[in-house]
mmCIF file of C-alpha atoms in Angstrom:
data_model
loop_
_atom_site.group_PDB
_atom_site.id
_atom_site.type_symbol
_atom_site.label_atom_id
_atom_site.label_comp_id
_atom_site.label_asym_id
_atom_site.label_seq_id
_atom_site.Cartn_x
_atom_site.Cartn_y
_atom_site.Cartn_z
ATOM 1 C CA UNK A 691 78.937 -21.080 58.173
ATOM 2 C CA UNK A 692 80.811 -24.281 57.264
ATOM 3 C CA UNK A 693 80.139 -27.247 59.532
ATOM 4 C CA UNK A 694 83.891 -27.573 60.131
ATOM 5 C CA UNK A 695 83.817 -24.196 61.885
ATOM 6 C CA UNK A 696 80.967 -25.167 64.174
ATOM 7 C CA UNK A 697 81.587 -26.217 67.762
ATOM 8 C CA UNK A 698 79.425 -29.303 68.278
ATOM 9 C CA UNK A 699 78.646 -30.689 71.738
ATOM 10 C CA UNK A 700 76.702 -33.931 72.090
ATOM 11 C CA UNK A 701 74.947 -34.975 75.295
ATOM 12 C CA UNK A 702 74.510 -38.677 74.552
ATOM 13 C CA UNK A 703 73.079 -40.341 77.667
ATOM 14 C CA UNK A 704 73.035 -42.843 79.215
ATOM 15 C CA UNK A 705 69.378 -43.723 79.679
ATOM 16 C CA UNK A 706 68.145 -43.454 83.288
ATOM 17 C CA UNK A 707 70.738 -40.826 84.228
ATOM 18 C CA UNK A 708 68.598 -37.699 84.510
ATOM 19 C CA UNK A 709 68.425 -36.861 80.796
ATOM 20 C CA UNK A 710 64.846 -35.560 81.001
ATOM 21 C CA UNK A 711 65.870 -33.196 83.822
ATOM 22 C CA UNK A 712 68.961 -31.974 81.924
ATOM 23 C CA UNK A 713 67.077 -31.476 78.649
ATOM 24 C CA UNK A 714 64.251 -29.542 80.302
ATOM 25 C CA UNK A 715 66.856 -27.043 81.537
ATOM 26 C CA UNK A 716 68.781 -26.950 78.245
ATOM 27 C CA UNK A 717 65.561 -25.969 76.438
ATOM 28 C CA UNK A 718 65.078 -22.994 78.726
ATOM 29 C CA UNK A 719 68.392 -21.415 77.692
ATOM 30 C CA UNK A 720 68.373 -18.505 75.245
ATOM 31 C CA UNK A 721 71.890 -17.464 74.261
ATOM 32 C CA UNK A 722 73.121 -15.577 71.215
ATOM 33 C CA UNK A 723 75.369 -17.632 68.943
ATOM 34 C CA UNK A 724 74.281 -20.882 70.616
ATOM 35 C CA UNK A 725 71.673 -23.335 69.318
ATOM 36 C CA UNK A 726 70.357 -26.186 71.469
ATOM 37 C CA UNK A 727 68.583 -29.198 69.980
ATOM 38 C CA UNK A 728 66.888 -31.415 72.573
ATOM 39 C CA UNK A 729 64.054 -33.365 70.997
ATOM 40 C CA UNK A 730 63.801 -31.420 67.753
ATOM 41 C CA UNK A 731 64.105 -32.410 64.078
ATOM 42 C CA UNK A 732 67.904 -32.545 64.050
ATOM 43 C CA UNK A 733 67.948 -34.858 67.076
ATOM 44 C CA UNK A 734 65.458 -37.241 65.498
ATOM 45 C CA UNK A 735 67.378 -37.308 62.223
ATOM 46 C CA UNK A 736 70.642 -38.027 64.016
ATOM 47 C CA UNK A 737 69.118 -40.960 65.910
ATOM 48 C CA UNK A 738 67.758 -42.385 62.650
ATOM 49 C CA UNK A 739 71.132 -41.964 60.965
ATOM 50 C CA UNK A 740 73.009 -43.760 63.743
ATOM 51 C CA UNK A 741 70.553 -46.664 63.572
ATOM 52 C CA UNK A 742 70.533 -46.859 59.787
ATOM 53 C CA UNK A 743 73.175 -44.606 58.154
ATOM 54 C CA UNK A 744 72.427 -43.413 54.634
ATOM 55 C CA UNK A 745 73.428 -40.459 52.474
ATOM 56 C CA UNK A 746 69.973 -38.871 52.375
ATOM 57 C CA UNK A 747 69.656 -38.519 56.149
ATOM 58 C CA UNK A 748 73.301 -37.480 56.467
ATOM 59 C CA UNK A 749 72.801 -34.642 53.966
ATOM 60 C CA UNK A 750 69.720 -33.413 55.851
ATOM 61 C CA UNK A 751 71.685 -33.303 59.104
ATOM 62 C CA UNK A 752 74.575 -31.404 57.533
ATOM 63 C CA UNK A 753 72.202 -28.947 55.806
ATOM 64 C CA UNK A 754 70.473 -28.072 59.092
ATOM 65 C CA UNK A 755 73.787 -27.446 60.831
ATOM 66 C CA UNK A 756 75.365 -25.480 57.995
ATOM 67 C CA UNK A 757 72.264 -23.280 57.660
ATOM 68 C CA UNK A 758 72.214 -22.607 61.377
ATOM 69 C CA UNK A 759 73.644 -19.149 62.125
ATOM 70 C CA UNK A 760 74.909 -20.141 65.554
ATOM 71 C CA UNK A 761 78.544 -21.125 65.827
ATOM 72 C CA UNK A 762 77.972 -23.335 68.880
ATOM 73 C CA UNK A 763 75.503 -26.221 68.737
ATOM 74 C CA UNK A 764 74.441 -28.600 71.492
ATOM 75 C CA UNK A 765 72.501 -31.763 70.646
ATOM 76 C CA UNK A 766 70.985 -33.728 73.510
ATOM 77 C CA UNK A 767 69.456 -37.204 73.395
ATOM 78 C CA UNK A 768 70.123 -40.320 75.456
ATOM 79 C CA UNK A 769 69.300 -42.340 72.325
ATOM 80 C CA UNK A 770 72.491 -41.156 70.597
ATOM 81 C CA UNK A 771 74.770 -43.542 72.484
ATOM 82 C CA UNK A 772 72.416 -46.476 72.050
ATOM 83 C CA UNK A 773 70.102 -48.501 74.238
ATOM 84 C CA UNK A 774 70.637 -51.265 76.756
ATOM 85 C CA UNK A 775 67.691 -52.899 74.969
ATOM 86 C CA UNK A 776 70.198 -53.749 72.211
ATOM 87 C CA UNK A 777 72.930 -54.661 74.742
ATOM 88 C CA UNK A 778 75.061 -51.670 73.526
ATOM 89 C CA UNK A 779 76.344 -53.851 70.693
ATOM 90 C CA UNK A 780 76.693 -50.945 68.256
ATOM 91 C CA UNK A 781 78.243 -48.302 70.565
ATOM 92 C CA UNK A 782 81.623 -48.324 68.714
ATOM 93 C CA UNK A 783 79.896 -48.074 65.345
ATOM 94 C CA UNK A 784 77.855 -45.107 66.558
ATOM 95 C CA UNK A 785 81.014 -43.430 67.850
ATOM 96 C CA UNK A 786 82.712 -43.761 64.454
ATOM 97 C CA UNK A 787 79.666 -42.341 62.671
ATOM 98 C CA UNK A 788 79.617 -39.309 64.988
ATOM 99 C CA UNK A 789 83.342 -38.715 64.508
ATOM 100 C CA UNK A 790 82.961 -38.895 60.724
ATOM 101 C CA UNK A 791 79.866 -36.698 60.705
ATOM 102 C CA UNK A 792 81.173 -33.843 62.867
ATOM 103 C CA UNK A 793 84.505 -32.089 63.229
ATOM 104 C CA UNK A 794 85.951 -33.246 66.563
ATOM 105 C CA UNK A 795 82.725 -32.940 68.555
ATOM 106 C CA UNK A 796 82.680 -32.769 72.344
ATOM 107 C CA UNK A 797 80.690 -35.304 74.339
ATOM 108 C CA UNK A 798 78.780 -35.265 77.632
ATOM 109 C CA UNK A 799 78.199 -38.704 79.161
ATOM 110 C CA UNK A 800 76.345 -39.349 82.417
ATOM 111 C CA UNK A 801 77.052 -42.702 84.028
ATOM 112 C CA UNK A 802 75.535 -44.368 87.076
ATOM 113 C CA UNK A 803 76.233 -47.256 89.430
ATOM 114 C CA UNK A 804 75.148 -50.335 87.398
ATOM 115 C CA UNK A 805 72.706 -51.840 89.904
ATOM 116 C CA UNK A 806 71.067 -48.427 90.316
ATOM 117 C CA UNK A 807 70.663 -47.809 86.582
ATOM 118 C CA UNK A 808 69.315 -51.332 86.008
ATOM 119 C CA UNK A 809 66.836 -51.018 88.873
ATOM 120 C CA UNK A 810 65.605 -47.686 87.515
ATOM 121 C CA UNK A 811 65.000 -49.334 84.142
ATOM 122 C CA UNK A 812 63.134 -52.138 85.882
ATOM 123 C CA UNK A 813 60.707 -49.639 87.439
ATOM 124 C CA UNK A 814 60.000 -48.236 83.991
ATOM 125 C CA UNK A 815 59.422 -51.792 82.810
ATOM 126 C CA UNK A 816 56.863 -52.299 85.571
ATOM 127 C CA UNK A 817 54.925 -49.397 84.129
ATOM 128 C CA UNK A 818 54.459 -51.429 80.964
ATOM 129 C CA UNK A 819 53.811 -54.866 82.465
ATOM 130 C CA UNK A 820 52.805 -55.662 86.047
ATOM 131 C CA UNK A 821 53.881 -59.321 85.564
ATOM 132 C CA UNK A 822 57.536 -58.337 85.187
ATOM 133 C CA UNK A 823 59.879 -59.852 87.780
ATOM 134 C CA UNK A 824 63.255 -58.365 88.638
ATOM 135 C CA UNK A 825 65.172 -61.663 88.394
ATOM 136 C CA UNK A 826 63.854 -62.076 84.823
ATOM 137 C CA UNK A 827 64.441 -58.448 83.889
ATOM 138 C CA UNK A 828 68.118 -58.449 84.866
ATOM 139 C CA UNK A 829 68.748 -61.764 83.082
ATOM 140 C CA UNK A 830 67.060 -61.036 79.763
ATOM 141 C CA UNK A 831 69.542 -63.206 77.884
ATOM 142 C CA UNK A 832 68.044 -66.196 79.702
ATOM 143 C CA UNK A 833 64.441 -64.977 79.571
ATOM 144 C CA UNK A 834 63.281 -63.400 76.315
ATOM 145 C CA UNK A 835 60.203 -61.806 77.841
ATOM 146 C CA UNK A 836 58.759 -59.524 75.208
ATOM 147 C CA UNK A 837 58.736 -58.794 71.503
ATOM 148 C CA UNK A 838 61.308 -56.301 70.290
ATOM 149 C CA UNK A 839 59.168 -53.206 69.905
ATOM 150 C CA UNK A 840 60.008 -49.766 71.223
ATOM 151 C CA UNK A 841 57.032 -49.396 73.549
ATOM 152 C CA UNK A 842 57.974 -52.513 75.493
ATOM 153 C CA UNK A 843 61.756 -52.115 75.332
ATOM 154 C CA UNK A 844 62.146 -51.444 79.055
ATOM 155 C CA UNK A 845 59.705 -54.197 79.972
ATOM 156 C CA UNK A 846 61.669 -56.679 77.894
ATOM 157 C CA UNK A 847 64.700 -56.622 80.174
ATOM 158 C CA UNK A 848 68.463 -56.818 79.701
ATOM 159 C CA UNK A 849 71.602 -58.727 80.568
ATOM 160 C CA UNK A 850 73.040 -57.022 83.659
ATOM 161 C CA UNK A 851 76.576 -57.969 82.603
ATOM 162 C CA UNK A 852 76.589 -55.460 79.734
ATOM 163 C CA UNK A 853 77.283 -52.537 82.080
ATOM 164 C CA UNK A 854 81.063 -52.719 81.875
ATOM 165 C CA UNK A 855 81.862 -49.034 81.357
ATOM 166 C CA UNK A 856 85.513 -49.751 80.594
ATOM 167 C CA UNK A 857 84.256 -51.614 77.545
ATOM 168 C CA UNK A 858 81.261 -49.660 76.276
ATOM 169 C CA UNK A 859 83.031 -46.290 76.789
ATOM 170 C CA UNK A 860 86.435 -47.450 75.502
ATOM 171 C CA UNK A 861 86.297 -45.211 72.384
ATOM 172 C CA UNK A 862 85.424 -42.136 74.443
ATOM 173 C CA UNK A 863 88.163 -42.824 76.981
ATOM 174 C CA UNK A 864 90.702 -42.499 74.156
ATOM 175 C CA UNK A 865 89.628 -38.904 73.443
ATOM 176 C CA UNK A 866 89.255 -37.799 77.058
ATOM 177 C CA UNK A 867 90.017 -34.133 76.303
ATOM 178 C CA UNK A 868 86.763 -33.921 74.357
ATOM 179 C CA UNK A 869 84.610 -35.877 76.799
ATOM 180 C CA UNK A 870 82.969 -34.865 80.046
ATOM 181 C CA UNK A 871 82.051 -37.908 82.135
ATOM 182 C CA UNK A 872 79.599 -37.075 84.928
ATOM 183 C CA UNK A 873 78.702 -39.423 87.755
ATOM 184 C CA UNK A 874 74.925 -39.263 88.100
ATOM 185 C CA UNK A 875 74.776 -39.798 91.874
ATOM 186 C CA UNK A 876 77.457 -37.202 92.584
ATOM 187 C CA UNK A 877 75.986 -34.613 90.207
ATOM 188 C CA UNK A 878 72.567 -34.614 91.850
ATOM 189 C CA UNK A 879 73.817 -35.054 95.409
ATOM 190 C CA UNK A 880 76.226 -32.098 95.148
ATOM 191 C CA UNK A 881 73.847 -30.137 92.868
ATOM 192 C CA UNK A 882 76.865 -29.278 90.766
ATOM 193 C CA UNK A 883 75.498 -27.579 87.657
ATOM 194 C CA UNK A 884 78.805 -25.746 87.208
ATOM 195 C CA UNK A 885 80.503 -28.862 85.865
ATOM 196 C CA UNK A 886 78.110 -28.802 82.897
ATOM 197 C CA UNK A 887 78.189 -25.040 82.455
ATOM 198 C CA UNK A 888 81.996 -24.904 82.418
ATOM 199 C CA UNK A 889 82.166 -27.567 79.734
ATOM 200 C CA UNK A 890 79.379 -26.193 77.508
ATOM 201 C CA UNK A 891 80.102 -22.483 78.185
ATOM 202 C CA UNK A 892 76.435 -22.057 79.039
ATOM 203 C CA UNK A 893 74.932 -20.548 82.169
ATOM 204 C CA UNK A 894 72.079 -22.925 82.946
ATOM 205 C CA UNK A 895 70.317 -22.295 86.257
ATOM 206 C CA UNK A 896 69.553 -25.847 87.335
ATOM 207 C CA UNK A 897 66.639 -26.222 89.724
ATOM 208 C CA UNK A 898 67.614 -29.380 91.598
ATOM 209 C CA UNK A 899 64.445 -29.204 93.689
ATOM 210 C CA UNK A 900 62.354 -29.796 90.578
ATOM 211 C CA UNK A 901 61.183 -33.398 90.190
ATOM 212 C CA UNK A 902 60.651 -34.460 86.588
ATOM 213 C CA UNK A 903 59.585 -38.087 87.097
ATOM 214 C CA UNK A 904 57.259 -39.422 89.797
ATOM 215 C CA UNK A 905 58.660 -42.038 92.170
ATOM 216 C CA UNK A 906 56.857 -45.356 91.666
ATOM 217 C CA UNK A 907 58.982 -47.706 93.759
ATOM 218 C CA UNK A 908 56.015 -49.338 95.450
ATOM 219 C CA UNK A 909 55.160 -50.967 92.121
ATOM 220 C CA UNK A 910 57.609 -53.747 93.020
ATOM 221 C CA UNK A 911 54.879 -55.208 95.242
ATOM 222 C CA UNK A 912 52.776 -55.927 92.153
ATOM 223 C CA UNK A 913 54.759 -59.152 92.093
ATOM 224 C CA UNK A 914 52.948 -60.222 95.258
ATOM 225 C CA UNK A 915 49.469 -58.793 94.620
ATOM 226 C CA UNK A 916 49.189 -59.924 91.004
ATOM 227 C CA UNK A 917 49.109 -63.569 92.187
ATOM 228 C CA UNK A 918 45.584 -63.108 93.477
ATOM 229 C CA UNK A 919 42.463 -63.199 91.321
ATOM 230 C CA UNK A 920 40.768 -60.741 93.689
ATOM 231 C CA UNK A 921 43.478 -58.165 92.969
ATOM 232 C CA UNK A 922 42.884 -58.485 89.219
ATOM 233 C CA UNK A 923 39.148 -58.144 89.768
ATOM 234 C CA UNK A 924 39.537 -55.062 91.990
ATOM 235 C CA UNK A 925 41.953 -53.574 89.464
ATOM 236 C CA UNK A 926 39.420 -53.865 86.637
ATOM 237 C CA UNK A 927 36.803 -52.087 88.749
ATOM 238 C CA UNK A 928 39.380 -49.483 89.795
ATOM 239 C CA UNK A 929 40.343 -48.732 86.183
ATOM 240 C CA UNK A 930 36.725 -48.465 85.044
ATOM 241 C CA UNK A 931 35.869 -46.170 87.959
ATOM 242 C CA UNK A 932 38.819 -43.874 87.195
ATOM 243 C CA UNK A 933 38.607 -44.059 83.399
ATOM 244 C CA UNK A 934 37.671 -40.373 82.925
ATOM 245 C CA UNK A 935 40.778 -39.369 84.876
ATOM 246 C CA UNK A 936 43.117 -41.581 82.847
ATOM 247 C CA UNK A 937 41.575 -40.422 79.597
ATOM 248 C CA UNK A 938 42.048 -36.813 80.620
ATOM 249 C CA UNK A 939 45.665 -37.418 81.592
ATOM 250 C CA UNK A 940 46.206 -39.577 78.486
ATOM 251 C CA UNK A 941 47.789 -42.184 80.766
ATOM 252 C CA UNK A 942 48.947 -45.285 78.897
ATOM 253 C CA UNK A 943 51.162 -46.804 81.569
ATOM 254 C CA UNK A 944 49.834 -48.927 84.385
ATOM 255 C CA UNK A 945 51.677 -46.852 86.986
ATOM 256 C CA UNK A 946 48.963 -44.229 87.469
ATOM 257 C CA UNK A 947 46.325 -46.936 87.475
ATOM 258 C CA UNK A 948 47.926 -48.989 90.209
ATOM 259 C CA UNK A 949 50.031 -46.781 92.455
ATOM 260 C CA UNK A 950 47.204 -45.438 94.655
ATOM 261 C CA UNK A 951 45.711 -48.908 94.987
ATOM 262 C CA UNK A 952 49.099 -50.442 95.791
ATOM 263 C CA UNK A 953 49.826 -47.822 98.457
ATOM 264 C CA UNK A 954 46.522 -48.666 100.116
ATOM 265 C CA UNK A 955 47.116 -52.433 99.986
ATOM 266 C CA UNK A 956 50.580 -52.115 101.509
ATOM 267 C CA UNK A 957 49.041 -50.638 104.654
ATOM 268 C CA UNK A 958 46.805 -53.671 105.204
ATOM 269 C CA UNK A 959 49.278 -56.378 104.089
ATOM 270 C CA UNK A 960 51.208 -58.395 106.710
ATOM 271 C CA UNK A 961 54.741 -57.022 106.830
ATOM 272 C CA UNK A 962 56.344 -60.434 106.306
ATOM 273 C CA UNK A 963 55.119 -60.518 102.672
ATOM 274 C CA UNK A 964 56.414 -57.011 101.978
ATOM 275 C CA UNK A 965 59.743 -57.899 103.585
ATOM 276 C CA UNK A 966 60.008 -61.034 101.458
ATOM 277 C CA UNK A 967 59.904 -58.965 98.246
ATOM 278 C CA UNK A 968 62.280 -56.346 99.676
ATOM 279 C CA UNK A 969 64.817 -58.957 100.732
ATOM 280 C CA UNK A 970 64.769 -60.680 97.368
ATOM 281 C CA UNK A 971 65.370 -57.412 95.531
ATOM 282 C CA UNK A 972 68.185 -56.457 97.896
ATOM 283 C CA UNK A 973 69.850 -59.801 97.243
ATOM 284 C CA UNK A 974 69.577 -59.391 93.465
ATOM 285 C CA UNK A 975 70.885 -55.821 93.611
ATOM 286 C CA UNK A 976 73.812 -57.019 95.693
ATOM 287 C CA UNK A 977 74.512 -59.674 93.073
ATOM 288 C CA UNK A 978 74.759 -56.984 90.392
ATOM 289 C CA UNK A 979 76.931 -54.766 92.581
ATOM 290 C CA UNK A 980 79.325 -57.576 93.376
ATOM 291 C CA UNK A 981 79.658 -58.540 89.724
ATOM 292 C CA UNK A 982 80.483 -54.976 88.627
ATOM 293 C CA UNK A 983 82.386 -53.748 91.685
ATOM 294 C CA UNK A 984 85.934 -54.246 90.352
ATOM 295 C CA UNK A 985 85.244 -52.919 86.841
ATOM 296 C CA UNK A 986 83.185 -49.996 88.090
ATOM 297 C CA UNK A 987 85.834 -49.022 90.652
ATOM 298 C CA UNK A 988 88.499 -49.182 87.941
ATOM 299 C CA UNK A 989 86.394 -47.017 85.613
ATOM 300 C CA UNK A 990 85.769 -44.366 88.275
ATOM 301 C CA UNK A 991 89.495 -44.247 89.062
ATOM 302 C CA UNK A 992 90.194 -43.622 85.376
ATOM 303 C CA UNK A 993 87.656 -40.794 85.254
ATOM 304 C CA UNK A 994 89.007 -39.175 88.440
ATOM 305 C CA UNK A 995 92.547 -39.382 87.097
ATOM 306 C CA UNK A 996 91.535 -37.869 83.739
ATOM 307 C CA UNK A 997 89.650 -35.002 85.358
ATOM 308 C CA UNK A 998 92.571 -34.134 87.634
ATOM 309 C CA UNK A 999 94.801 -33.843 84.583
#
């Protein structure tokens, strides 16, 4: 079947908006005349093409789609839109490449309150480096913390000012009839899987009680404990003692190494030190919220108006 006759739907992110949860449910769907790519060869090729477009990769993508018997195709990857690691500088270029590659594709975009999405990325950064501080992470343009490699991309940080959705989504706002914008907080709070099913014409049974990622919020207190030599010494012993477990679980991140130890230390730490970290983070989160409040409110009003029409 010609690619022009295919109905293409692209779930393109953003990062830290429940993509792993969504994709795990997409993969479970078996429907005649519908093909779902979420982490397969086509997805990987598309991400490569958007980063470095060339004829060879483009032809491979088109061949896979044209040789696919299904009329409807859904491709899901948060890497399609681009990464905050690169400050979303190429989001318009990626949009143009997608529009040229496919015949009027439909898009699914999850968005999230900026301070919330940035804080979630910070927690993932802590899993790569326990020396990471939130004030540095959110101001990456002032503090170039890490080398630009994929493994450390969350630990490297970002410029919190990039999350102006009116700007980074401007191309998608112009084709609103083909775009489904979903507010992350509202989707999971209301457990509204129907909004996705109506748009994709699927019948996914979302299990909102299922937790895909472990909560590691207590890692923020690494900032306090990592100041002490004794903590580093205890950590080395802790890691050696639990090495068989980590090897079995193939754990690369520090999160599994530290979280049990951190939870224990919190119980014996004077509350004033814990409160000091909490208060600082609340202040920084409020700073992000205040900066984005007007733009974010304006964006949400646009989305609500579009969806009513």
